Short mmCIF file of C-alpha atoms in Angstrom, two decimals:
data_model
loop_
_atom_site.label_atom_id
_atom_site.label_comp_id
_atom_site.label_asym_id
_atom_site.label_seq_id
_atom_site.Cartn_x
_atom_site.Cartn_y
_atom_site.Cartn_z
CA GLU A 1 73.14 98.44 -228.85
CA GLU A 2 72.42 97.66 -225.20
CA LYS A 3 76.01 98.57 -224.36
CA HIS A 4 75.59 101.91 -226.09
CA LEU A 5 72.40 102.57 -224.15
CA GLN A 6 74.19 101.81 -220.89
CA GLU A 7 77.05 104.11 -221.85
CA LEU A 8 74.56 106.82 -222.76
CA GLU A 9 72.78 106.42 -219.41
CA GLU A 10 76.12 106.62 -217.58
CA LEU A 11 77.09 109.78 -219.47
CA LYS A 12 73.70 111.27 -218.67
CA ARG A 13 74.15 110.50 -214.95
CA GLU A 14 77.66 111.94 -214.97
CA LYS A 15 76.43 115.11 -216.69
CA GLU A 16 73.57 115.43 -214.21
CA GLU A 17 75.94 114.96 -211.28
CA SER A 18 78.34 117.56 -212.72
CA GLU A 19 75.49 120.03 -213.09
CA HIS A 20 74.39 119.43 -209.50
CA GLN A 21 77.97 119.82 -208.29
CA ALA A 22 78.33 123.11 -210.17
CA LYS A 23 75.07 124.45 -208.74
CA LEU A 24 76.17 123.42 -205.26
CA LEU A 25 79.46 125.26 -205.61
CA VAL A 26 77.80 128.43 -206.84
CA LEU A 27 75.17 128.40 -204.12
CA GLN A 28 77.69 127.54 -201.39
CA GLU A 29 79.81 130.48 -202.53
CA ARG A 30 76.82 132.82 -202.48
CA ALA A 31 75.57 131.49 -199.13
CA GLY A 32 78.97 132.06 -197.52
CA HIS A 33 78.68 135.84 -197.64
CA LYS A 34 77.40 137.87 -194.70
CA ASP A 35 74.36 139.00 -196.64
CA THR A 36 73.04 135.43 -196.79
CA HIS A 37 69.33 135.27 -197.38
CA ASP A 38 66.97 132.49 -196.52
CA GLN A 39 66.13 132.17 -200.20
CA LEU A 40 69.72 131.14 -201.00
CA LEU A 41 69.68 128.56 -198.24
CA GLU A 42 66.38 127.21 -199.53
CA GLU A 43 67.79 127.00 -203.06
CA LEU A 44 70.80 125.15 -201.72
CA ALA A 45 68.51 122.77 -199.81
CA THR A 46 66.56 122.14 -203.02
CA VAL A 47 69.75 121.34 -204.92
CA TYR A 48 70.88 118.93 -202.19
CA ASN A 49 67.46 117.29 -202.20
CA ASN A 50 67.40 116.94 -206.00
CA PHE A 51 70.98 115.70 -206.07
CA GLY A 52 70.00 113.17 -203.41
CA SER A 53 67.14 111.94 -205.57
CA SER A 54 69.41 111.55 -208.60
CA THR A 55 72.02 109.78 -206.50
CA LYS A 56 69.44 107.40 -205.02
CA LYS A 57 68.09 106.64 -208.48
CA ALA A 58 71.65 105.86 -209.61
CA GLY A 59 71.89 103.33 -206.76
CA ASP A 60 74.06 105.12 -204.18
CA VAL A 61 71.57 105.21 -201.31
CA GLU A 62 74.10 106.02 -198.58
CA LYS A 63 75.32 109.11 -200.47
CA ALA A 64 71.71 110.08 -201.14
CA ILE A 65 70.97 109.90 -197.41
CA LEU A 66 73.84 112.29 -196.69
CA LEU A 67 72.60 114.72 -199.34
CA TYR A 68 69.02 114.57 -198.03
CA GLN A 69 70.32 115.18 -194.50
CA LYS A 70 72.17 118.29 -195.68
CA ALA A 71 68.99 119.50 -197.35
CA LEU A 72 67.00 118.91 -194.18
CA VAL A 73 69.50 120.78 -191.99
CA LEU A 74 69.24 123.80 -194.29
CA LYS A 75 65.44 123.63 -194.40
CA ILE A 76 65.32 123.49 -190.60
CA GLN A 77 67.71 126.45 -190.42
CA VAL A 78 65.35 128.52 -192.57
CA LYS A 79 61.90 127.21 -191.58
CA GLY A 80 62.26 125.72 -188.10
CA GLU A 81 61.90 122.13 -186.88
CA SER A 82 58.23 121.43 -187.61
CA HIS A 83 57.38 123.40 -190.76
CA VAL A 84 55.46 121.58 -193.47
CA ASP A 85 58.08 122.62 -196.04
CA LEU A 86 60.42 120.05 -194.48
CA SER A 87 58.07 117.20 -195.32
CA ALA A 88 59.23 116.53 -198.90
CA VAL A 89 62.82 116.06 -197.74
CA GLN A 90 61.61 113.99 -194.78
CA VAL A 91 59.73 111.67 -197.13
CA ASN A 92 62.79 111.37 -199.37
CA LEU A 93 64.96 110.53 -196.36
CA GLY A 94 62.40 108.03 -195.12
CA SER A 95 62.26 106.40 -198.54
CA ALA A 96 66.05 106.11 -198.69
CA PHE A 97 66.18 104.58 -195.20
CA LEU A 98 63.35 102.20 -196.09
CA SER A 99 65.20 101.03 -199.21
CA VAL A 100 68.11 99.87 -197.01
CA GLN A 101 65.74 98.51 -194.34
CA ARG A 102 66.64 101.07 -191.69
CA LEU A 103 63.04 100.97 -190.56
CA GLU A 104 63.21 103.00 -187.33
CA GLU A 105 64.77 105.95 -189.14
CA ALA A 106 62.37 105.61 -192.08
CA GLU A 107 59.36 105.55 -189.78
CA SER A 108 60.60 108.58 -187.85
CA PHE A 109 60.89 110.71 -190.99
CA PHE A 110 57.59 109.51 -192.45
CA GLN A 111 55.86 110.24 -189.14
CA ALA A 112 57.30 113.76 -188.98
CA ALA A 113 56.17 114.44 -192.56
CA HIS A 114 52.71 113.02 -191.83
CA ASP A 115 52.32 115.06 -188.65
CA SER A 116 53.23 118.38 -190.26
CA ARG A 117 51.05 117.68 -193.30
CA LEU A 118 48.13 116.63 -191.12
CA LYS A 119 48.41 119.84 -189.13
CA GLU A 120 48.79 122.04 -192.23
CA TYR A 121 46.47 120.36 -194.74
CA GLY A 122 44.17 117.98 -192.86
CA ALA A 123 43.69 114.22 -193.00
CA GLU A 124 42.13 114.00 -196.46
CA HIS A 125 44.75 115.99 -198.35
CA GLN A 126 46.79 114.05 -200.92
CA SER A 127 50.10 114.98 -199.28
CA THR A 128 48.89 113.73 -195.91
CA THR A 129 47.56 110.46 -197.28
CA SER A 130 50.81 109.97 -199.23
CA ALA A 131 52.81 110.21 -196.00
CA MET A 132 50.42 107.74 -194.38
CA LYS A 133 51.02 105.28 -197.24
CA TRP A 134 54.75 105.50 -196.56
CA LEU A 135 54.14 104.76 -192.88
CA LYS A 136 52.08 101.72 -193.88
CA LYS A 137 54.94 100.57 -196.13
CA VAL A 138 57.24 100.55 -193.10
CA GLN A 139 54.70 98.50 -191.15
CA SER A 140 54.29 96.12 -194.09
CA THR A 141 58.06 95.70 -194.41
CA ARG A 142 58.30 94.99 -190.68
CA ALA A 143 55.58 92.35 -190.99
CA GLN A 144 57.33 90.74 -193.97
CA ILE A 145 60.63 90.61 -192.08
CA ALA A 146 58.90 89.10 -189.04
CA ALA A 147 57.08 86.52 -191.18
CA THR A 148 60.31 85.57 -192.92
CA ALA A 149 62.10 85.21 -189.59
CA GLU A 150 59.30 83.04 -188.19
CA GLY A 151 59.24 80.84 -191.26
CA GLU A 152 62.94 80.01 -191.17
CA PRO A 153 63.83 76.73 -189.49
CA GLU A 154 66.23 77.04 -186.61
CA ALA A 155 69.69 75.81 -187.40
CA GLU A 156 70.82 72.93 -185.22
CA GLU A 157 74.29 71.61 -184.94
CA ARG A 158 74.42 67.84 -185.29
CA GLU A 159 77.31 65.53 -185.01
CA GLU A 160 77.61 62.86 -187.59
CA ASN A 161 78.81 59.48 -186.43
#
């Protein structure tokens, strides 16, 4: 029964990926025309972002990072570099980088999301405090890594006689 559940989950992931791929193809086709509208680019960014989330959940973090980056490029193209609408993708990118312990990159994206949310919504808003929690996770991870490194005995080479 467990094997059947795993097969079912795999089929579900494959179907979801196929659906995302199909949406990407349609939107890329539509966005390629001269009459491209910002709305199409935003839809495409949303698909990349959602596909990135599905891919990360399936365990392929590096592919998810690439998809999130594509989403962010499109969002920047439509909204500009510091618009609050970029923050969801920035948090997703930060989360992906954090999951593979690329802390500098994670912190950079969380900070950008926090800054735009702080400016747009204020310090007490749920979105702003959520970004702050992600920043604290980076700091906590750094502290854990440092504590682990300090707690490890140094390896010494010894000759046996």
